[in-house]
Amino acid sequence: MNGYQQRRHGLLVDIADHDRGTPTGSGEKMPWHGKPHVEIRMHIAGAERSADKANDGYGEVNPTSGALGRYQLKLIALQDIEWKDTDGAWTDRAKMHGVDSDNAFLTKPAAQEDAMTAYIDRNDEQLRANGSKTHLGRTYVGPNGKSFKVTEAGLAAAAHREGARATKLALDKLKAIAAGNRRAFTKPEGRAIRRMQTFEDVRYARS
């Protein structure tokens, strides 16, 4: 698989040619083609280091966090979209997509894409509700000293990585620092900021 790497604010992101929409010789349609927010999906897969793995990362399991698949969805993410219950069991909603076990999820790219759609939409809803989107267009300086503009793509990526709550807390602290007040960032907040920086220029479009 041919690909290239992008370095953005210290994060090296691997993006495969077919992720960027480069036609394959066979004309094969990839599972994410035609899905909402294709560019967000491809960059998240790159940032999660799954895009260059076998089967495009759909079979990947993080041995530390237990995150599953191409987009490395954690238990809390699958619970948030009601694909898993509070006990960690797959729900009827997941079963509607043919998923009744972790292994089934890992072997069904279409189901993973549907779960990703639900998670992007859920995060967007939470970011809007908690006020994170009021920061859109503002420029802040992160803990690494690099300035960046808050964008839709950056918010989506940060929420995917650390959740909407940590993203909002990070933004509020950045705003306070810009006003001259000292603030310390937690590790999740710092990671959320790095995602906002890395995804600043990624195109954010539903279609």
CSV table of N, CA, C and O in Angstrom, one decimal, residues 95-150:
chain,number,residue,atom,x,y,z
A,95,LYS,N,-26.8,-5.2,17.3
A,95,LYS,CA,-27.2,-6.5,16.6
A,95,LYS,C,-27.9,-6.2,15.3
A,95,LYS,O,-27.9,-7.0,14.4
A,96,MET,N,-28.5,-5.0,15.2
A,96,MET,CA,-29.2,-4.6,14.0
A,96,MET,C,-28.2,-4.4,12.9
A,96,MET,O,-28.5,-4.5,11.7
A,97,HIS,N,-26.9,-4.3,13.3
A,97,HIS,CA,-25.8,-4.1,12.3
A,97,HIS,C,-25.0,-5.4,12.2
A,97,HIS,O,-23.9,-5.4,11.6
A,98,GLY,N,-25.5,-6.5,12.8
A,98,GLY,CA,-24.9,-7.7,12.7
A,98,GLY,C,-23.8,-8.0,13.7
A,98,GLY,O,-22.9,-8.8,13.5
A,99,VAL,N,-23.8,-7.2,14.7
A,99,VAL,CA,-22.7,-7.2,15.7
A,99,VAL,C,-23.2,-7.7,17.1
A,99,VAL,O,-24.1,-7.1,17.7
A,100,ASP,N,-22.7,-8.9,17.5
A,100,ASP,CA,-23.1,-9.4,18.8
A,100,ASP,C,-21.9,-9.8,19.7
A,100,ASP,O,-22.0,-10.4,20.7
A,101,SER,N,-20.7,-9.5,19.2
A,101,SER,CA,-19.5,-9.8,19.9
A,101,SER,C,-18.4,-8.8,19.4
A,101,SER,O,-18.5,-8.2,18.3
A,102,ASP,N,-17.3,-8.7,20.2
A,102,ASP,CA,-16.1,-7.9,19.7
A,102,ASP,C,-15.6,-8.5,18.4
A,102,ASP,O,-15.3,-7.7,17.5
A,103,ASN,N,-15.5,-9.8,18.3
A,103,ASN,CA,-15.0,-10.4,17.0
A,103,ASN,C,-15.9,-10.0,15.8
A,103,ASN,O,-15.4,-9.8,14.8
A,104,ALA,N,-17.2,-10.1,16.1
A,104,ALA,CA,-18.1,-9.7,15.0
A,104,ALA,C,-17.9,-8.3,14.5
A,104,ALA,O,-17.9,-7.9,13.3
A,105,PHE,N,-17.7,-7.4,15.5
A,105,PHE,CA,-17.4,-6.0,15.2
A,105,PHE,C,-16.1,-5.8,14.4
A,105,PHE,O,-16.1,-5.1,13.4
A,106,LEU,N,-15.1,-6.6,14.8
A,106,LEU,CA,-13.8,-6.5,14.1
A,106,LEU,C,-13.8,-7.0,12.7
A,106,LEU,O,-13.0,-6.7,11.9
A,107,THR,N,-14.8,-7.9,12.4
A,107,THR,CA,-14.8,-8.5,11.1
A,107,THR,C,-15.9,-7.9,10.2
A,107,THR,O,-16.1,-8.4,9.0
A,108,LYS,N,-16.5,-6.8,10.6
A,108,LYS,CA,-17.6,-6.1,9.8
A,108,LYS,C,-17.2,-4.7,9.6
A,108,LYS,O,-17.7,-3.8,10.3
A,109,PRO,N,-16.5,-4.3,8.5
A,109,PRO,CA,-16.2,-2.9,8.2
A,109,PRO,C,-17.4,-2.0,8.1
A,109,PRO,O,-17.4,-0.9,8.6
A,110,ALA,N,-18.4,-2.5,7.5
A,110,ALA,CA,-19.6,-1.7,7.3
A,110,ALA,C,-20.2,-1.3,8.6
A,110,ALA,O,-20.7,-0.2,8.8
A,111,ALA,N,-20.2,-2.2,9.6
A,111,ALA,CA,-20.8,-1.9,10.9
A,111,ALA,C,-19.9,-0.9,11.6
A,111,ALA,O,-20.4,0.0,12.3
A,112,GLN,N,-18.6,-1.0,11.5
A,112,GLN,CA,-17.7,0.0,12.1
A,112,GLN,C,-17.9,1.4,11.5
A,112,GLN,O,-17.9,2.4,12.2
A,113,GLU,N,-18.1,1.4,10.2
A,113,GLU,CA,-18.4,2.7,9.6
A,113,GLU,C,-19.7,3.3,10.1
A,113,GLU,O,-19.8,4.5,10.3
A,114,ASP,N,-20.7,2.4,10.3
A,114,ASP,CA,-22.0,2.9,10.9
A,114,ASP,C,-21.8,3.4,12.3
A,114,ASP,O,-22.4,4.4,12.7
A,115,ALA,N,-21.0,2.7,13.1
A,115,ALA,CA,-20.7,3.1,14.4
A,115,ALA,C,-20.0,4.4,14.4
A,115,ALA,O,-20.3,5.3,15.3
A,116,MET,N,-19.1,4.6,13.5
A,116,MET,CA,-18.3,5.9,13.4
A,116,MET,C,-19.3,7.0,13.1
A,116,MET,O,-19.1,8.1,13.6
A,117,THR,N,-20.2,6.8,12.2
A,117,THR,CA,-21.2,7.8,11.8
A,117,THR,C,-21.9,8.3,13.1
A,117,THR,O,-22.1,9.5,13.4
A,118,ALA,N,-22.4,7.3,13.8
A,118,ALA,CA,-23.2,7.6,15.1
A,118,ALA,C,-22.3,8.3,16.1
A,118,ALA,O,-22.8,9.2,16.7
A,119,TYR,N,-21.0,7.9,16.2
A,119,TYR,CA,-20.2,8.6,17.2
A,119,TYR,C,-19.8,10.0,16.8
A,119,TYR,O,-19.8,10.9,17.6
A,120,ILE,N,-19.6,10.3,15.5
A,120,ILE,CA,-19.3,11.6,15.1
A,120,ILE,C,-20.5,12.5,15.3
A,120,ILE,O,-20.4,13.6,15.8
A,121,ASP,N,-21.7,12.0,15.0
A,121,ASP,CA,-23.0,12.7,15.2
A,121,ASP,C,-23.2,13.0,16.7
A,121,ASP,O,-23.6,14.1,17.1
A,122,ARG,N,-23.0,12.0,17.5
A,122,ARG,CA,-23.2,12.1,19.0
A,122,ARG,C,-22.2,13.1,19.6
A,122,ARG,O,-22.6,14.0,20.4
A,123,ASN,N,-20.9,13.1,19.2
A,123,ASN,CA,-20.0,14.1,19.6
A,123,ASN,C,-20.4,15.5,19.2
A,123,ASN,O,-20.2,16.5,20.0
A,124,ASP,N,-20.8,15.6,18.0
A,124,ASP,CA,-21.2,16.9,17.5
A,124,ASP,C,-22.4,17.5,18.3
A,124,ASP,O,-22.4,18.7,18.6
A,125,GLU,N,-23.3,16.6,18.6
A,125,GLU,CA,-24.4,17.0,19.5
A,125,GLU,C,-24.0,17.5,20.9
A,125,GLU,O,-24.4,18.5,21.4
A,126,GLN,N,-23.0,16.8,21.5
A,126,GLN,CA,-22.5,17.1,22.8
A,126,GLN,C,-21.7,18.4,22.8
A,126,GLN,O,-21.7,19.2,23.7
A,127,LEU,N,-20.9,18.5,21.7
A,127,LEU,CA,-20.0,19.7,21.6
A,127,LEU,C,-20.9,21.0,21.5
A,127,LEU,O,-20.5,22.0,22.0
A,128,ARG,N,-22.0,20.8,20.8
A,128,ARG,CA,-22.9,22.0,20.6
A,128,ARG,C,-23.6,22.3,21.9
A,128,ARG,O,-23.7,23.4,22.3
A,129,ALA,N,-24.0,21.2,22.6
A,129,ALA,CA,-24.7,21.4,23.9
A,129,ALA,C,-23.9,22.0,25.0
A,129,ALA,O,-24.3,22.8,25.8
A,130,ASN,N,-22.6,21.6,25.0
A,130,ASN,CA,-21.7,22.0,26.1
A,130,ASN,C,-21.0,23.3,25.9
A,130,ASN,O,-20.2,23.8,26.7
A,131,GLY,N,-21.3,23.9,24.7
A,131,GLY,CA,-20.7,25.3,24.4
A,131,GLY,C,-19.3,25.3,23.8
A,131,GLY,O,-18.8,26.3,23.5
A,132,SER,N,-18.8,24.1,23.4
A,132,SER,CA,-17.5,24.0,22.8
A,132,SER,C,-17.5,24.8,21.4
A,132,SER,O,-16.5,25.4,21.0
A,133,LYS,N,-18.7,24.7,20.8
A,133,LYS,CA,-18.7,25.4,19.4
A,133,LYS,C,-18.7,26.9,19.5
A,133,LYS,O,-18.5,27.5,18.4
A,134,THR,N,-18.9,27.4,20.7
A,134,THR,CA,-18.8,28.9,20.8
A,134,THR,C,-17.3,29.4,20.6
A,134,THR,O,-17.1,30.5,20.4
A,135,HIS,N,-16.4,28.4,20.7
A,135,HIS,CA,-15.0,28.7,20.5
A,135,HIS,C,-14.5,28.7,19.0
A,135,HIS,O,-13.4,29.0,18.7
A,136,LEU,N,-15.4,28.2,18.1
A,136,LEU,CA,-15.1,28.1,16.7
A,136,LEU,C,-14.5,29.4,16.2
A,136,LEU,O,-15.1,30.5,16.4
A,137,GLY,N,-13.4,29.4,15.4
A,137,GLY,CA,-12.8,30.5,14.8
A,137,GLY,C,-11.9,31.3,15.7
A,137,GLY,O,-11.1,32.2,15.2
A,138,ARG,N,-11.8,31.0,17.0
A,138,ARG,CA,-10.9,31.6,17.9
A,138,ARG,C,-9.5,31.0,17.8
A,138,ARG,O,-9.4,29.8,17.4
A,139,THR,N,-8.5,31.8,18.0
A,139,THR,CA,-7.1,31.3,18.0
A,139,THR,C,-6.5,31.3,19.4
A,139,THR,O,-6.6,32.3,20.1
A,140,TYR,N,-6.0,30.1,19.7
A,140,TYR,CA,-5.4,30.0,21.0
A,140,TYR,C,-3.9,29.5,20.9
A,140,TYR,O,-3.5,29.0,19.8
A,141,VAL,N,-3.2,29.5,21.9
A,141,VAL,CA,-1.8,29.0,22.0
A,141,VAL,C,-1.8,27.8,22.9
A,141,VAL,O,-2.2,27.9,24.1
A,142,GLY,N,-1.4,26.6,22.4
A,142,GLY,CA,-1.5,25.4,23.2
A,142,GLY,C,-0.3,25.3,24.1
A,142,GLY,O,0.6,26.2,24.1
A,143,PRO,N,-0.3,24.3,25.0
A,143,PRO,CA,0.8,24.1,26.0
A,143,PRO,C,2.1,23.9,25.3
A,143,PRO,O,3.2,24.2,25.9
A,144,ASN,N,2.1,23.5,24.0
A,144,ASN,CA,3.4,23.3,23.3
A,144,ASN,C,3.9,24.6,22.7
A,144,ASN,O,4.9,24.6,21.9
A,145,GLY,N,3.2,25.7,22.9
A,145,GLY,CA,3.6,27.0,22.4
A,145,GLY,C,3.1,27.3,21.0
A,145,GLY,O,3.4,28.4,20.5
A,146,LYS,N,2.4,26.4,20.4
A,146,LYS,CA,2.0,26.6,19.0
A,146,LYS,C,0.5,27.1,19.0
A,146,LYS,O,-0.3,26.6,19.6
A,147,SER,N,0.3,28.2,18.2
A,147,SER,CA,-1.0,28.7,18.0
A,147,SER,C,-1.8,27.9,17.0
A,147,SER,O,-1.3,27.3,16.1
A,148,PHE,N,-3.1,27.9,17.2
A,148,PHE,CA,-4.0,27.2,16.3
A,148,PHE,C,-5.4,27.8,16.3
A,148,PHE,O,-5.8,28.5,17.3
A,149,LYS,N,-6.1,27.6,15.2
A,149,LYS,CA,-7.5,28.1,15.2
A,149,LYS,C,-8.5,26.9,15.5
A,149,LYS,O,-8.2,25.8,15.0
A,150,VAL,N,-9.5,27.2,16.3
A,150,VAL,CA,-10.5,26.1,16.6
A,150,VAL,C,-11.4,26.0,15.4
A,150,VAL,O,-12.0,26.9,14.9
